[in-house]
């Protein structure tokens, strides 16, 4: 960091709880303690041979914005300035702390000068984009205050809504919570031919839950319970605003949903029971529209919805709600939260750091935003019967049909782990080494307790076979085998995000012990299309096919419950 820290910034750091350590700019020796074995890397610079079609500056800094009536709220936020390229590349979201919407075209070459004006290290990840490892925002590339990292890449994704957000190890959750997140839309020719609703008829919907104190400042807790469950707010903001309402005409709209919450999972459904018509997910458009009674949306997931208000009279209203469901938090916590709703345990749970969840319980029924028809029109586009072409992979395409790459979820009171190991740099296990230009079968599953996990971290596929034998050779039954009781007590839902190319979900199965809770969400889990984040429920096994093409290097996979990620529920694939 250059120069002294001014008093307003000191006040921001104290009030938001980011701490004096960050104000001291976190010297290199201390940062090395946080990520052992990582030297201080020189930030990437612009290449003289790279010719960008689009070039802009992106800054992560501090600001104060109006959110609630009264005092301004101090936030961290992204701002951007276009250097060259189409005028529509950057679109500010009005009266909002969210970063500008970045709109790119497939085939463009892009240069981004990312400057850190925070008071702590950071780096930016392009969640959903398939880019070289150097450009992916891996935590090893964090830059100090005052430094600039230059991203250069070609857009090879199909049309899709993606996310840009920080990815520094052990600081991601807090930086996202304080405002560092934005949407990145890729357009392509296939999508353009459909003439889907655009302009004022294409509405971004960024869902985030937050807590505020009496002075309108964001509260971010450090309670162990918040870390174990994930941090939950006591109100939902839509596009950075409370009590969101959208005025629409009586015609079709395209709603682009992004779950930007740290931990909260939503069950989206219209208040009058109208089904949701889904046209796209994380990795872009589906092949054809699909209809659901509701849709589950976990942190890091995106959803593209065709919402047709044709025939609704002027003055009519419709509310998008998060509908009731169960099973995503540990059974004991869910039981206590239910009692808290009835007034029995609110105080005690609040003392454990769950006050936000008690005021807006996970899995309860609450409104998200309101739609109000303010104009009648007879003009509206028709929903296309075909949307896109997806080249599907099958088991005959994978390099490992009999030995899926494991992603083992294990939980305990003190650790959330993947493959039995906390995150550490340069800790690649044999099954995490992926040959370049291969297509791999992966399997995400719960062990039923973190006692099982450590064996998996060392020997991978062999342990999988022994686990199956212990459980009778059939589908895993949560609660059997080592650590089963512990697993039943602490098991919860995890949104698992895989960096790099999107994947296909090919099967989902759940243990009998979790079938009742699973029934409250299963009809809203979308398995078609291309995904980069998948919600894995307790007792559930998800199998997927993922290509590893184009780029060698380290690509992360982790839980997108951001508190879990910061706890070390994160690993690296080495594509080589």
PDB file of N, CA, C and O in Angstrom, residues 243-250 253 270 309 312-319 369-375:
ATOM      1  N   UNK A 243     -36.511  -4.775  -0.230  1.00  0.00           N
ATOM      2  CA  UNK A 243     -37.918  -4.638  -0.653  1.00  0.00           C
ATOM      3  C   UNK A 243     -38.031  -4.355  -2.150  1.00  0.00           C
ATOM      4  O   UNK A 243     -38.712  -3.415  -2.588  1.00  0.00           O
ATOM      5  N   UNK A 244     -37.382  -5.172  -2.938  1.00  0.00           N
ATOM      6  CA  UNK A 244     -37.295  -4.914  -4.379  1.00  0.00           C
ATOM      7  C   UNK A 244     -38.640  -5.089  -5.070  1.00  0.00           C
ATOM      8  O   UNK A 244     -39.396  -6.028  -4.778  1.00  0.00           O
ATOM      9  N   UNK A 245     -38.929  -4.181  -5.992  1.00  0.00           N
ATOM     10  CA  UNK A 245     -40.122  -4.246  -6.839  1.00  0.00           C
ATOM     11  C   UNK A 245     -39.716  -3.902  -8.265  1.00  0.00           C
ATOM     12  O   UNK A 245     -38.863  -3.042  -8.490  1.00  0.00           O
ATOM     13  N   UNK A 246     -40.331  -4.593  -9.224  1.00  0.00           N
ATOM     14  CA  UNK A 246     -40.043  -4.345 -10.630  1.00  0.00           C
ATOM     15  C   UNK A 246     -41.347  -4.046 -11.364  1.00  0.00           C
ATOM     16  O   UNK A 246     -42.310  -4.823 -11.269  1.00  0.00           O
ATOM     17  N   UNK A 247     -41.387  -2.912 -12.060  1.00  0.00           N
ATOM     18  CA  UNK A 247     -42.538  -2.566 -12.886  1.00  0.00           C
ATOM     19  C   UNK A 247     -42.345  -3.160 -14.270  1.00  0.00           C
ATOM     20  O   UNK A 247     -41.287  -2.974 -14.893  1.00  0.00           O
ATOM     21  N   UNK A 248     -43.356  -3.886 -14.751  1.00  0.00           N
ATOM     22  CA  UNK A 248     -43.234  -4.583 -16.030  1.00  0.00           C
ATOM     23  C   UNK A 248     -44.453  -4.304 -16.898  1.00  0.00           C
ATOM     24  O   UNK A 248     -45.493  -3.827 -16.423  1.00  0.00           O
ATOM     25  N   UNK A 249     -44.321  -4.617 -18.170  1.00  0.00           N
ATOM     26  CA  UNK A 249     -45.445  -4.605 -19.108  1.00  0.00           C
ATOM     27  C   UNK A 249     -46.008  -6.023 -19.210  1.00  0.00           C
ATOM     28  O   UNK A 249     -45.370  -6.998 -18.806  1.00  0.00           O
ATOM     29  N   UNK A 250     -47.205  -6.127 -19.747  1.00  0.00           N
ATOM     30  CA  UNK A 250     -47.862  -7.437 -19.869  1.00  0.00           C
ATOM     31  C   UNK A 250     -47.307  -8.177 -21.087  1.00  0.00           C
ATOM     32  O   UNK A 250     -47.977  -8.325 -22.113  1.00  0.00           O
ATOM     33  N   UNK A 253     -40.553 -11.523 -20.344  1.00  0.00           N
ATOM     34  CA  UNK A 253     -39.280 -10.989 -19.867  1.00  0.00           C
ATOM     35  C   UNK A 253     -38.289 -12.140 -19.689  1.00  0.00           C
ATOM     36  O   UNK A 253     -38.672 -13.310 -19.564  1.00  0.00           O
ATOM     37  N   UNK A 270     -43.193 -18.802  -7.768  1.00  0.00           N
ATOM     38  CA  UNK A 270     -44.143 -17.687  -7.834  1.00  0.00           C
ATOM     39  C   UNK A 270     -45.243 -17.866  -6.793  1.00  0.00           C
ATOM     40  O   UNK A 270     -45.662 -18.985  -6.497  1.00  0.00           O
ATOM     41  N   UNK A 309     -45.690 -12.297 -18.595  1.00  0.00           N
ATOM     42  CA  UNK A 309     -46.769 -11.631 -17.865  1.00  0.00           C
ATOM     43  C   UNK A 309     -47.913 -11.237 -18.795  1.00  0.00           C
ATOM     44  O   UNK A 309     -48.768 -10.427 -18.422  1.00  0.00           O
ATOM     45  N   UNK A 312     -51.933 -10.479 -18.005  1.00  0.00           N
ATOM     46  CA  UNK A 312     -52.142  -9.971 -16.645  1.00  0.00           C
ATOM     47  C   UNK A 312     -52.554  -8.506 -16.730  1.00  0.00           C
ATOM     48  O   UNK A 312     -51.903  -7.704 -17.395  1.00  0.00           O
ATOM     49  N   UNK A 313     -53.634  -8.126 -16.070  1.00  0.00           N
ATOM     50  CA  UNK A 313     -54.138  -6.750 -16.194  1.00  0.00           C
ATOM     51  C   UNK A 313     -53.236  -5.742 -15.503  1.00  0.00           C
ATOM     52  O   UNK A 313     -52.470  -6.075 -14.584  1.00  0.00           O
ATOM     53  N   UNK A 314     -53.316  -4.516 -15.962  1.00  0.00           N
ATOM     54  CA  UNK A 314     -52.574  -3.428 -15.339  1.00  0.00           C
ATOM     55  C   UNK A 314     -52.959  -3.322 -13.867  1.00  0.00           C
ATOM     56  O   UNK A 314     -54.135  -3.384 -13.510  1.00  0.00           O
ATOM     57  N   UNK A 315     -51.959  -3.195 -13.015  1.00  0.00           N
ATOM     58  CA  UNK A 315     -52.200  -3.105 -11.581  1.00  0.00           C
ATOM     59  C   UNK A 315     -52.054  -4.430 -10.853  1.00  0.00           C
ATOM     60  O   UNK A 315     -52.001  -4.464  -9.616  1.00  0.00           O
ATOM     61  N   UNK A 316     -51.976  -5.538 -11.590  1.00  0.00           N
ATOM     62  CA  UNK A 316     -51.827  -6.839 -10.937  1.00  0.00           C
ATOM     63  C   UNK A 316     -50.407  -7.004 -10.413  1.00  0.00           C
ATOM     64  O   UNK A 316     -49.463  -6.392 -10.923  1.00  0.00           O
ATOM     65  N   UNK A 317     -50.264  -7.835  -9.386  1.00  0.00           N
ATOM     66  CA  UNK A 317     -48.977  -8.045  -8.745  1.00  0.00           C
ATOM     67  C   UNK A 317     -48.686  -9.541  -8.608  1.00  0.00           C
ATOM     68  O   UNK A 317     -49.604 -10.362  -8.518  1.00  0.00           O
ATOM     69  N   UNK A 318     -47.425  -9.857  -8.577  1.00  0.00           N
ATOM     70  CA  UNK A 318     -46.966 -11.239  -8.444  1.00  0.00           C
ATOM     71  C   UNK A 318     -45.674 -11.201  -7.640  1.00  0.00           C
ATOM     72  O   UNK A 318     -44.826 -10.336  -7.861  1.00  0.00           O
ATOM     73  N   UNK A 319     -45.524 -12.125  -6.709  1.00  0.00           N
ATOM     74  CA  UNK A 319     -44.343 -12.132  -5.842  1.00  0.00           C
ATOM     75  C   UNK A 319     -43.527 -13.397  -6.065  1.00  0.00           C
ATOM     76  O   UNK A 319     -44.076 -14.497  -6.118  1.00  0.00           O
ATOM     77  N   UNK A 369     -38.979 -10.672  -4.098  1.00  0.00           N
ATOM     78  CA  UNK A 369     -39.252  -9.421  -4.792  1.00  0.00           C
ATOM     79  C   UNK A 369     -40.651  -9.476  -5.377  1.00  0.00           C
ATOM     80  O   UNK A 369     -41.271 -10.547  -5.484  1.00  0.00           O
ATOM     81  N   UNK A 370     -41.156  -8.291  -5.745  1.00  0.00           N
ATOM     82  CA  UNK A 370     -42.522  -8.174  -6.260  1.00  0.00           C
ATOM     83  C   UNK A 370     -42.484  -7.686  -7.708  1.00  0.00           C
ATOM     84  O   UNK A 370     -41.694  -6.805  -8.062  1.00  0.00           O
ATOM     85  N   UNK A 371     -43.346  -8.272  -8.519  1.00  0.00           N
ATOM     86  CA  UNK A 371     -43.558  -7.823  -9.890  1.00  0.00           C
ATOM     87  C   UNK A 371     -44.887  -7.077  -9.950  1.00  0.00           C
ATOM     88  O   UNK A 371     -45.908  -7.570  -9.458  1.00  0.00           O
ATOM     89  N   UNK A 372     -44.886  -5.893 -10.557  1.00  0.00           N
ATOM     90  CA  UNK A 372     -46.120  -5.110 -10.686  1.00  0.00           C
ATOM     91  C   UNK A 372     -46.318  -4.758 -12.159  1.00  0.00           C
ATOM     92  O   UNK A 372     -45.441  -4.157 -12.793  1.00  0.00           O
ATOM     93  N   UNK A 373     -47.468  -5.147 -12.707  1.00  0.00           N
ATOM     94  CA  UNK A 373     -47.779  -4.833 -14.103  1.00  0.00           C
ATOM     95  C   UNK A 373     -48.286  -3.396 -14.163  1.00  0.00           C
ATOM     96  O   UNK A 373     -49.340  -3.070 -13.602  1.00  0.00           O
ATOM     97  N   UNK A 374     -47.536  -2.536 -14.821  1.00  0.00           N
ATOM     98  CA  UNK A 374     -47.901  -1.122 -14.892  1.00  0.00           C
ATOM     99  C   UNK A 374     -48.273  -0.682 -16.304  1.00  0.00           C
ATOM    100  O   UNK A 374     -48.697   0.454 -16.502  1.00  0.00           O
ATOM    101  N   UNK A 375     -48.138  -1.585 -17.276  1.00  0.00           N
ATOM    102  CA  UNK A 375     -48.448  -1.215 -18.657  1.00  0.00           C
ATOM    103  C   UNK A 375     -48.932  -2.452 -19.408  1.00  0.00           C
ATOM    104  O   UNK A 375     -48.338  -3.525 -19.313  1.00  0.00           O
TER     105      UNK A 375
END
